[in-house]
């Protein structure tokens, strides 16, 4: 059964906004060395694109967590499937996510990372669904706020499909 995907945010809009966020991050971290942490798999496309526009030196690390949800919603229970390769103590850390929905995944993850004593810890997300927030999460950089609809593309999947779309779309089941 094939779903239809309708464009919500075009390829050009996404690309332009990422360049803008990268400029803001470059300005904030000027003279410093940024350590970016991507939450797999969804954050990969955004983080790599964002990093290409940065004018500050940066390094990248990856983490994978499962949130025991069904296809469309996360449940709040989180397990670390793949931890970071490197310690973050004393580093300027920026967590890069695809989307913040209930906020449960990120509030858990940020608490865990705080315990590792980074010099600073900030959060950057391509998409935010503020209406859906259950856990309190402070977002430092947001690409776009979206309504409470299930979106795909630019890293976001529906049953592991559509991550590779260069735009943000809505799945029509
Ligand atoms: P949270 O813990 O509810 O904030 O869930 C965040 C995670 O749920 C994201 O990292 C995504 O993997 C997934 N998610 C939430 N909303 C969507 C959506 O609209 N499309 C695809 N994945 C989503
Ligand atoms: Mg994700």
Coordinates of C-alpha atoms and ligand atoms in Angstrom, one line a residue:
X1 CA 0.0 0.0 0.0
X2 CA 1.6 3.3 -1.1
X3 CA 1.0 6.5 0.8
X4 CA 1.0 9.9 -0.8
X5 CA 3.4 12.5 0.4
X6 CA 2.3 16.2 0.0
X7 CA 5.0 18.9 0.2
X8 CA 4.7 21.1 3.3
X9 CA 8.1 22.8 3.3
X10 CA 9.9 22.9 0.0
X11 CA 13.5 21.8 -0.7
X12 CA 14.5 25.5 -1.2
X13 CA 12.9 26.7 2.0
X14 CA 14.6 23.9 4.0
X15 CA 18.0 24.6 2.5
X16 CA 17.6 28.4 3.0
X17 CA 16.6 28.0 6.6
X18 CA 19.5 25.6 7.4
X19 CA 22.0 28.2 6.0
X20 CA 20.4 30.9 8.3
X21 CA 20.6 28.7 11.4
X22 CA 24.2 27.8 10.5
X23 CA 25.0 31.5 10.3
X24 CA 23.5 32.1 13.8
X25 CA 25.4 29.2 15.3
X26 CA 28.6 30.3 13.7
X27 CA 28.1 33.8 15.2
X28 CA 27.3 32.4 18.7
X29 CA 30.3 30.0 18.7
X30 CA 32.8 32.3 17.1
X31 CA 36.3 31.6 18.5
X32 CA 35.2 28.3 19.9
X33 CA 35.2 24.7 18.9
X34 CA 31.8 23.2 18.5
X35 CA 31.0 19.5 19.2
X36 CA 27.8 18.4 17.5
X37 CA 25.8 15.4 18.6
X38 CA 23.3 13.9 16.2
X39 CA 20.5 11.7 17.3
X40 CA 20.3 8.9 14.8
X41 CA 18.8 8.3 12.4
X42 CA 16.6 11.3 11.8
X43 CA 19.1 14.0 12.7
X44 CA 21.8 12.9 10.2
X45 CA 20.6 14.8 7.2
X46 CA 20.1 18.0 9.1
X47 CA 23.4 17.8 11.0
X48 CA 25.5 17.1 7.9
X49 CA 23.9 19.9 5.9
X50 CA 24.1 22.3 8.9
X51 CA 27.8 21.5 9.5
X52 CA 28.7 22.3 5.8
X53 CA 27.6 25.9 6.4
X54 CA 29.5 26.5 9.7
X55 CA 32.4 28.8 9.8
X56 CA 33.6 27.6 13.2
X57 CA 35.6 24.4 13.6
X58 CA 33.4 21.4 14.6
X59 CA 33.5 17.7 15.3
X60 CA 30.6 15.3 15.0
X61 CA 29.4 12.4 17.1
X62 CA 26.3 10.1 17.0
X63 CA 24.0 8.6 19.4
X64 CA 21.0 6.3 18.9
X65 CA 18.1 6.0 21.3
X66 CA 14.9 4.0 21.0
X67 CA 11.7 5.5 22.4
X68 CA 9.5 2.3 22.4
X69 CA 6.7 4.0 20.5
X70 CA 4.5 2.8 17.7
X71 CA 5.1 4.2 14.2
X72 CA 3.6 7.6 15.0
X73 CA 4.1 8.4 18.7
X74 CA 6.9 8.0 21.2
X75 CA 6.0 6.5 24.6
X76 CA 8.4 8.2 27.0
X77 CA 10.5 5.1 27.8
X78 CA 14.0 5.5 26.3
X79 CA 16.9 3.2 25.8
X80 CA 20.4 4.1 24.6
X81 CA 21.1 1.8 21.6
X82 CA 24.4 3.4 20.7
X83 CA 26.3 5.8 23.0
X84 CA 28.7 8.5 21.9
X85 CA 32.2 7.5 20.9
X86 CA 33.8 10.4 22.7
X87 CA 33.5 12.1 26.1
X88 CA 31.9 15.5 26.1
X89 CA 33.3 16.8 29.4
X90 CA 34.4 20.4 29.1
X91 CA 33.2 20.7 25.5
X92 CA 30.7 23.1 23.8
X93 CA 28.1 20.7 22.8
X94 CA 25.2 21.2 20.4
X95 CA 22.6 18.4 20.1
X96 CA 21.0 18.3 16.7
X97 CA 17.6 16.7 16.3
X98 CA 15.2 16.2 13.4
X99 CA 12.0 17.0 15.4
X100 CA 10.8 17.6 18.9
X101 CA 7.3 16.3 19.5
X102 CA 6.3 15.4 23.0
X103 CA 9.9 16.4 24.1
X104 CA 10.3 13.2 26.1
X105 CA 13.2 11.8 24.1
X106 CA 15.1 15.1 24.4
X107 CA 14.4 15.9 28.0
X108 CA 15.7 12.5 28.9
X109 CA 18.7 12.8 26.7
X110 CA 19.7 16.3 27.7
X111 CA 19.6 15.3 31.4
X112 CA 21.9 12.4 30.6
X113 CA 24.3 14.5 28.7
X114 CA 24.3 17.2 31.4
X115 CA 25.6 14.6 33.9
X116 CA 28.7 14.3 31.7
X117 CA 29.7 17.9 32.5
X118 CA 29.9 19.6 29.1
X119 CA 31.1 23.2 29.2
X120 CA 27.9 24.2 27.5
X121 CA 24.9 22.2 26.1
X122 CA 22.5 23.6 23.5
X123 CA 19.8 22.1 21.4
X124 CA 19.0 22.6 17.7
X125 CA 16.1 21.1 15.9
X126 CA 14.9 21.2 12.3
X127 CA 11.3 20.9 13.3
X128 CA 9.3 21.6 16.4
X129 CA 5.7 20.7 17.2
X130 CA 5.1 22.9 20.2
X131 CA 1.4 21.9 20.5
X132 CA 2.5 18.3 21.3
X133 CA 4.9 19.2 24.2
X134 CA 4.5 17.0 27.3
X135 CA 8.0 17.3 28.7
X136 CA 9.7 20.6 29.2
X137 CA 12.6 21.1 26.8
X138 CA 14.4 24.4 26.0
X139 CA 15.1 24.7 22.3
X140 CA 17.9 27.1 21.3
X141 CA 17.6 26.9 17.5
X142 CA 14.5 25.8 15.6
X143 CA 14.2 25.5 11.8
X144 CA 10.4 25.5 11.5
X145 CA 7.4 25.1 13.8
X146 CA 4.9 22.6 12.4
X147 CA 1.4 21.7 13.4
X148 CA 0.5 18.4 14.9
X149 CA 0.6 16.3 11.7
X150 CA 2.9 13.4 10.9
X151 CA 5.7 14.7 8.7
X152 CA 8.4 12.9 6.7
X153 CA 11.5 13.8 4.7
X154 CA 14.9 15.4 5.5
X155 CA 15.6 12.6 7.9
X156 CA 12.1 11.9 9.2
X157 CA 10.6 8.5 8.4
X158 CA 7.3 6.7 8.2
X159 CA 8.1 3.0 8.8
X160 CA 11.8 3.8 7.8
X161 CA 10.7 5.3 4.4
X162 CA 11.0 8.8 3.1
X163 CA 14.1 9.9 5.1
X164 CA 15.8 10.7 1.8
X165 CA 13.2 13.2 0.6
X166 CA 14.9 16.7 0.2
X167 CA 11.7 18.4 1.4
X168 CA 9.3 18.1 4.4
X169 CA 6.1 16.4 3.5
X170 CA 2.9 15.1 5.0
X171 CA 2.0 11.5 4.7
X172 CA -1.6 11.0 3.5
X173 CA -2.6 7.5 4.5
Ligands
LIG1 P1 9.3 13.0 21.2 O1 10.0 12.2 22.3 O2 7.8 12.8 21.3 O3 9.7 14.4 21.2 O4 9.7 12.3 19.9 C1 10.7 12.6 19.1 C2 10.9 11.6 18.0 O5 9.7 11.0 17.5 C3 11.6 12.2 16.9 O6 13.0 12.2 17.0 C4 11.1 11.3 15.7 O7 11.9 10.2 15.6 C5 9.7 10.9 16.2 N1 8.6 11.8 15.6 C6 7.8 12.6 16.2 N2 7.0 13.3 15.4 C7 7.3 12.8 14.1 C8 6.8 13.0 12.8 O8 5.9 13.8 12.6 N3 7.4 12.3 11.8 C9 8.3 11.4 12.0 N4 8.9 11.1 13.2 C10 8.3 11.8 14.3
LIG2 MG1 14.6 11.5 16.0

